Amino acid sequence: MSEQSDIVEDGGWSRRGVLRVAAAGAGAAAAVGAGASAAHADGRRRGAPTFVLVHGSGSNSYGWSPVLAELGLRGHRTVAVDLPGHGPGAYFPLSYQSPQDLERLATEPSPIGRVTLSDFAEHVVGVVRAAHRNGPVVLVGQSLGGATLNAVANRVPELIAHLVYASAFCATRHTSVTELMTTPEGATSSLFKIPPFRTPPELGVNRVNWRSADPAFFAVMKEALAADRTDAEVRALLATLEPDESAAIGSADSRGLADRWGRVPRTFLRFTEDLSIPLALQDLMIREADETTPRNRFRVRSIAAPHVGPRDAAVWGDELERVADLAG
């Protein structure tokens, strides 16, 4: 474990199948709460860090809305990215609409099936280049977004002042997200309890029917994503998620390269109540990353939060402001 770790109090699958909901795509969607502060109002000045936020599987930039509001009200420059095939570019199968046609949904193609990790990285590199014109860039990823952080840092380490992994995948010794999820440390993930929505491999998608009315599905999703939220809050969260994610992202080689990614200072926000990416798996990724670059170890912050993160956006704001102080 790295040099500092502070507790913040706050409120039968195949290797392919596990990625159907790996990271559950929640991004920061359930980081509800608006405990905003007017501190650091000078963050708008040229040369202050810009936060670039990357969402997880099946999510989009909207998932970061509470964090965007919190940081904006504190005077920080912040942008949330919609990865290719997400946000305005997301595809919602006709069979996913109401009334649902589940038989057709199992076979309906999606354009995101052709999207690769390289596509994700290229898109975010463009955002980082634009943001870097204004000063240092802090690149933040949650959940599956960590794979994109690694890929971007491998390409343009000189443009990134700091990387922040918010209970996000960070492969170094293991090649991919899928490989990390199949380690003994990942074996207790609540994601393995979720009945998979099976699609043919040739579609190239991991599909989740977030609109399912099955009480058992809802119960396990609440456990996996946001056990500390009310049922109403979890339903609101599920309503923001997109059904499809490219299967290629989880299986791609997303290792951070010591001579590229390894040059960038980094923080891991360790969510101690995360049942999707178990604490043992988070610690494995931290340990393996530190072994890969022993002279540039993770700065670790432990937060009492489930997979979607702390419900109070002020906690996000406090943690990211600490990073801004390091990156400025």
Coordinates of C-alpha atoms in Angstrom, one line a residue:
M1 CA 0.0 0.0 0.0
S2 CA 1.2 3.5 -0.7
E3 CA 2.2 6.2 1.7
Q4 CA -1.2 7.5 2.8
S5 CA -4.5 5.9 3.3
D6 CA -7.2 7.9 5.2
I7 CA -10.7 6.7 5.8
V8 CA -13.5 9.2 4.8
E9 CA -16.8 8.3 6.4
D10 CA -19.8 8.5 4.1
G11 CA -22.9 7.6 4.3
G12 CA -21.6 -19.1 -13.0
W13 CA -20.3 -16.5 -15.5
S14 CA -17.8 -17.1 -18.3
R15 CA -14.8 -14.8 -18.8
R16 CA -16.8 -13.0 -21.5
G17 CA -20.0 -12.9 -19.5
V18 CA -18.5 -11.2 -16.5
L19 CA -17.8 -8.1 -18.7
R20 CA -21.5 -7.7 -19.4
V21 CA -21.8 -5.7 -16.3
A22 CA -18.2 -5.3 -15.2
A23 CA -17.9 -2.1 -13.4
A24 CA -21.6 -1.8 -13.9
G25 CA -21.1 1.3 -15.9
A26 CA -22.3 3.4 -13.1
G27 CA -19.6 6.0 -13.4
A28 CA -20.4 8.5 -10.7
A29 CA -24.1 8.5 -11.5
A30 CA -25.3 8.0 -8.0
A31 CA -23.0 10.6 -6.4
V32 CA -26.1 12.5 -5.4
G33 CA -25.9 15.4 -3.0
A34 CA -25.0 19.0 -3.6
G35 CA -22.9 20.0 -0.6
A36 CA -21.1 22.6 -2.7
S37 CA -18.5 25.0 -1.5
A38 CA -17.4 28.3 -2.9
A39 CA -13.8 27.6 -2.0
H40 CA -11.0 27.8 -4.5
A41 CA -12.9 30.3 -6.7
D42 CA -9.7 31.2 -8.4
G43 CA -9.7 27.8 -10.2
R44 CA -10.9 29.6 -13.3
R45 CA -7.6 31.3 -13.9
R46 CA -5.4 30.2 -16.8
G47 CA -2.9 27.6 -15.7
A48 CA -5.2 26.0 -13.0
P49 CA -5.8 22.3 -13.5
T50 CA -8.6 21.1 -15.7
F51 CA -10.4 17.9 -14.6
V52 CA -11.3 15.5 -17.4
L53 CA -13.8 12.9 -16.2
V54 CA -14.2 9.5 -17.9
H55 CA -17.2 7.3 -17.2
G56 CA -17.5 3.6 -16.8
S57 CA -19.3 0.8 -18.7
G58 CA -22.8 1.6 -19.9
S59 CA -22.7 5.1 -18.5
N60 CA -22.1 8.6 -20.0
S61 CA -21.1 12.1 -19.1
Y62 CA -24.4 12.6 -17.3
G63 CA -23.2 10.2 -14.7
W64 CA -20.7 12.8 -13.5
S65 CA -23.3 15.6 -13.2
P66 CA -23.2 16.0 -9.4
V67 CA -19.4 16.1 -9.5
L68 CA -19.4 18.6 -12.3
A69 CA -21.7 20.8 -10.4
E70 CA -19.7 20.5 -7.2
L71 CA -16.4 21.3 -8.8
G72 CA -17.9 24.1 -10.9
L73 CA -19.3 25.8 -7.8
R74 CA -15.8 25.6 -6.3
G75 CA -14.4 27.4 -9.3
H76 CA -12.8 24.5 -11.1
R77 CA -12.6 23.9 -14.8
T78 CA -14.1 20.5 -15.5
V79 CA -15.3 18.5 -18.5
A80 CA -17.0 15.1 -18.5
V81 CA -16.4 13.0 -21.6
D82 CA -18.9 10.9 -23.6
L83 CA -16.8 8.0 -24.9
P84 CA -17.6 6.8 -28.5
G85 CA -20.9 5.0 -28.6
H86 CA -22.1 6.7 -25.4
G87 CA -24.1 9.8 -24.5
P88 CA -25.6 11.4 -27.6
G89 CA -24.0 8.6 -29.6
A90 CA -25.5 5.8 -27.7
Y91 CA -27.6 3.2 -29.4
F92 CA -30.9 2.0 -27.8
P93 CA -32.2 -1.1 -29.5
L94 CA -35.9 -0.8 -30.5
S95 CA -36.5 -4.0 -28.7
Y96 CA -35.2 -2.4 -25.5
Q97 CA -38.1 0.1 -25.5
S98 CA -41.5 -0.6 -23.9
P99 CA -43.0 -3.1 -24.5
Q100 CA -39.8 -5.0 -24.6
D101 CA -39.1 -7.8 -27.0
L102 CA -36.6 -9.8 -25.0
E103 CA -36.1 -12.4 -27.7
R104 CA -35.2 -9.8 -30.3
L105 CA -33.1 -7.9 -27.8
A106 CA -30.9 -10.9 -27.4
T107 CA -29.9 -10.8 -31.1
E108 CA -30.3 -7.1 -32.2
P109 CA -27.0 -5.7 -33.4
S110 CA -25.5 -2.5 -32.0
P111 CA -22.9 -0.2 -33.6
I112 CA -20.9 -0.1 -30.4
G113 CA -19.9 -3.7 -31.0
R114 CA -17.3 -2.3 -33.5
V115 CA -15.8 0.2 -31.0
T116 CA -12.3 -0.5 -29.5
L117 CA -10.2 0.7 -26.6
S118 CA -8.1 2.5 -29.1
D119 CA -11.2 4.4 -30.2
F120 CA -11.8 5.4 -26.6
A121 CA -8.2 6.4 -26.1
E122 CA -8.1 8.5 -29.3
H123 CA -11.2 10.4 -28.3
V124 CA -10.0 11.2 -24.8
V125 CA -6.5 12.1 -26.1
G126 CA -8.3 14.8 -28.2
V127 CA -10.0 16.2 -25.1
V128 CA -6.8 16.1 -23.1
R129 CA -4.9 18.0 -25.9
A130 CA -7.6 20.7 -25.9
A131 CA -7.7 21.0 -22.1
H132 CA -3.9 21.1 -21.9
R133 CA -3.9 24.4 -23.7
N134 CA -5.3 26.0 -20.5
G135 CA -2.9 24.3 -18.1
P136 CA -2.3 21.0 -16.3
V137 CA -4.8 18.2 -16.9
V138 CA -6.1 15.8 -14.1
L139 CA -7.5 12.7 -15.8
V140 CA -10.1 10.9 -13.7
G141 CA -11.7 7.5 -14.4
Q142 CA -14.2 5.4 -12.6
S143 CA -14.8 1.7 -12.9
L144 CA -14.2 0.5 -16.5
G145 CA -13.0 4.0 -17.3
G146 CA -9.7 3.0 -15.7
A147 CA -8.8 1.0 -18.9
T148 CA -9.1 4.2 -20.9
L149 CA -7.0 6.1 -18.5
N150 CA -4.2 3.6 -18.9
A151 CA -4.5 3.7 -22.7
V152 CA -4.5 7.5 -22.8
A153 CA -1.5 7.8 -20.4
N154 CA 0.4 5.3 -22.6
R155 CA -0.1 7.7 -25.5
V156 CA 0.4 11.2 -24.0
P157 CA 2.0 11.0 -20.6
E158 CA 3.5 14.4 -21.1
L159 CA 0.0 16.0 -21.3
I160 CA -1.3 14.6 -18.0
A161 CA -0.4 16.1 -14.6
H162 CA -2.1 13.5 -12.5
L163 CA -4.2 10.3 -12.9
V164 CA -7.1 9.5 -10.6
Y165 CA -8.6 6.0 -10.4
A166 CA -11.9 6.1 -8.6
S167 CA -12.3 2.4 -7.8
A168 CA -11.3 1.9 -11.4
F169 CA -9.5 -0.9 -13.2
C170 CA -5.8 -0.4 -13.5
A171 CA -4.0 -3.3 -15.3
T172 CA -0.2 -3.6 -15.1
R173 CA 0.8 -7.2 -14.4
H174 CA -2.5 -8.6 -15.6
T175 CA -3.3 -7.8 -19.2
S176 CA -6.9 -6.8 -19.2
V177 CA -10.0 -6.1 -17.1
T178 CA -11.3 -9.6 -17.8
E179 CA -8.1 -11.1 -16.5
L180 CA -8.3 -9.0 -13.4
M181 CA -11.9 -10.0 -12.7
T182 CA -11.0 -13.7 -12.9
T183 CA -8.3 -13.5 -10.3
P184 CA -9.0 -14.9 -6.8
E185 CA -9.2 -11.3 -5.5
G186 CA -12.1 -10.7 -7.9
A187 CA -14.0 -13.9 -7.1
T188 CA -16.3 -12.3 -4.6
S189 CA -17.6 -9.6 -6.9
S190 CA -21.3 -9.2 -6.8
L191 CA -21.3 -8.9 -10.5
F192 CA -21.0 -12.7 -10.7
K193 CA -24.5 -12.9 -9.1
I194 CA -26.2 -11.0 -11.9
P195 CA -28.0 -13.2 -14.4
P196 CA -26.3 -12.4 -17.7
F197 CA -28.4 -11.2 -20.7
R198 CA -26.9 -13.5 -23.3
T199 CA -26.1 -12.3 -26.8
P200 CA -24.2 -14.0 -29.6
P201 CA -20.5 -13.4 -29.5
E202 CA -20.5 -12.0 -33.0
L203 CA -22.5 -9.0 -31.9
G204 CA -19.4 -7.8 -29.9
V205 CA -21.5 -6.3 -27.1
N206 CA -22.1 -6.8 -23.4
R207 CA -25.8 -6.0 -23.0
V208 CA -27.6 -5.4 -19.8
N209 CA -31.4 -4.9 -19.5
W210 CA -31.4 -2.1 -17.0
R211 CA -35.2 -1.9 -17.5
S212 CA -35.9 -5.4 -16.2
A213 CA -38.8 -5.6 -13.8
D214 CA -37.4 -8.7 -12.2
P215 CA -37.1 -8.0 -8.4
A216 CA -34.2 -10.4 -8.1
F217 CA -32.3 -8.4 -10.8
F218 CA -33.0 -5.2 -9.0
A219 CA -31.8 -6.6 -5.6
V220 CA -28.5 -7.8 -7.0
M221 CA -27.9 -4.6 -8.9
K222 CA -28.5 -2.6 -5.8
E223 CA -26.0 -4.8 -3.9
A224 CA -23.4 -4.4 -6.6
L225 CA -23.7 -0.7 -7.3
A226 CA -25.2 1.3 -4.5
A227 CA -26.2 -0.7 -1.4
D228 CA -26.3 2.5 0.7
R229 CA -28.9 4.1 -1.5
T230 CA -32.7 3.9 -1.3
D231 CA -34.6 1.8 -3.8
A232 CA -35.9 5.0 -5.4
E233 CA -32.3 6.3 -5.8
V234 CA -31.2 3.0 -7.4
R235 CA -34.1 3.1 -9.9
A236 CA -33.1 6.6 -10.8
L237 CA -29.5 5.4 -11.3
L238 CA -30.5 2.5 -13.5
A239 CA -32.6 4.8 -15.7
T240 CA -29.5 6.7 -16.7
L241 CA -27.6 3.7 -17.9
E242 CA -27.2 2.5 -21.5
P243 CA -27.8 -1.1 -22.4
D244 CA -24.7 -1.8 -24.5
E245 CA -21.0 -1.7 -24.0
S246 CA -18.3 -2.9 -26.4
A247 CA -17.1 -6.4 -25.4
A248 CA -13.7 -5.4 -26.8
I249 CA -13.0 -3.0 -24.0
G250 CA -12.7 -5.5 -21.2
S251 CA -10.7 -8.0 -23.2
A252 CA -8.3 -5.5 -24.7
D253 CA -4.7 -5.3 -23.4
S254 CA -5.0 -2.2 -21.2
R255 CA -1.7 -2.5 -19.2
G256 CA -0.1 0.7 -18.1
L257 CA 3.4 0.8 -19.6
A258 CA 6.1 1.7 -17.1
D259 CA 8.0 4.0 -19.4
R260 CA 4.8 5.9 -20.5
W261 CA 1.9 5.6 -18.1
G262 CA 4.3 5.0 -15.3
R263 CA 5.7 8.5 -15.6
V264 CA 2.5 10.2 -14.5
P265 CA 1.7 10.8 -10.7
R266 CA -1.4 8.9 -9.7
T267 CA -4.0 8.6 -7.0
F268 CA -6.3 5.6 -6.2
L269 CA -9.6 6.4 -4.5
R270 CA -10.2 3.1 -2.8
F271 CA -13.9 2.5 -2.2
T272 CA -14.0 0.3 0.9
E273 CA -17.7 -0.8 0.5
D274 CA -17.4 -1.6 -3.3
L275 CA -18.9 -5.1 -3.9
S276 CA -18.4 -4.9 -7.7
I277 CA -14.6 -4.4 -7.6
P278 CA -13.9 -6.0 -4.3
L279 CA -11.4 -4.3 -1.9
A280 CA -9.0 -7.2 -2.4
L281 CA -9.0 -6.6 -6.1
Q282 CA -8.5 -2.9 -5.7
D283 CA -5.5 -3.6 -3.4
L284 CA -4.1 -6.1 -5.9
M285 CA -4.2 -3.5 -8.7
I286 CA -2.5 -0.9 -6.4
R287 CA 0.2 -3.3 -5.3
E288 CA 1.0 -4.5 -8.9
A289 CA 1.1 -0.9 -10.2
D290 CA 3.5 0.1 -7.4
E291 CA 5.7 -3.0 -8.2
T292 CA 5.7 -1.9 -11.9
T293 CA 6.9 1.6 -11.0
P294 CA 8.4 1.5 -7.5
R295 CA 9.6 5.1 -7.8
N296 CA 6.2 6.4 -8.7
R297 CA 3.7 4.7 -6.4
F298 CA 0.0 5.3 -6.0
R299 CA -1.2 7.9 -3.6
V300 CA -4.0 6.1 -1.9
R301 CA -7.2 7.5 -0.3
S302 CA -9.7 5.2 1.3
I303 CA -13.4 6.3 1.2
A304 CA -16.3 4.5 2.8
A305 CA -18.4 4.2 -0.4
P306 CA -20.0 1.6 -2.7
H307 CA -19.1 1.1 -6.4
V308 CA -20.8 4.3 -7.6
G309 CA -18.9 6.3 -5.0
P310 CA -19.8 8.6 -2.1
R311 CA -23.4 9.8 -2.2
D312 CA -22.3 13.3 -1.1
A313 CA -20.6 15.1 -4.1
A314 CA -18.7 17.3 -1.6
V315 CA -16.6 14.2 -0.8
W316 CA -15.7 13.9 -4.4
G317 CA -14.9 17.6 -4.5
D318 CA -12.7 17.5 -1.4
E319 CA -10.7 14.5 -2.8
L320 CA -10.2 16.1 -6.3
E321 CA -9.2 19.4 -4.8
R322 CA -6.4 17.7 -3.0
V323 CA -5.2 16.3 -6.3
A324 CA -5.5 19.8 -7.9
D325 CA -3.2 21.1 -5.2
L326 CA -0.6 18.5 -6.2
A327 CA -1.1 19.0 -10.0
G328 CA -1.2 22.8 -10.0

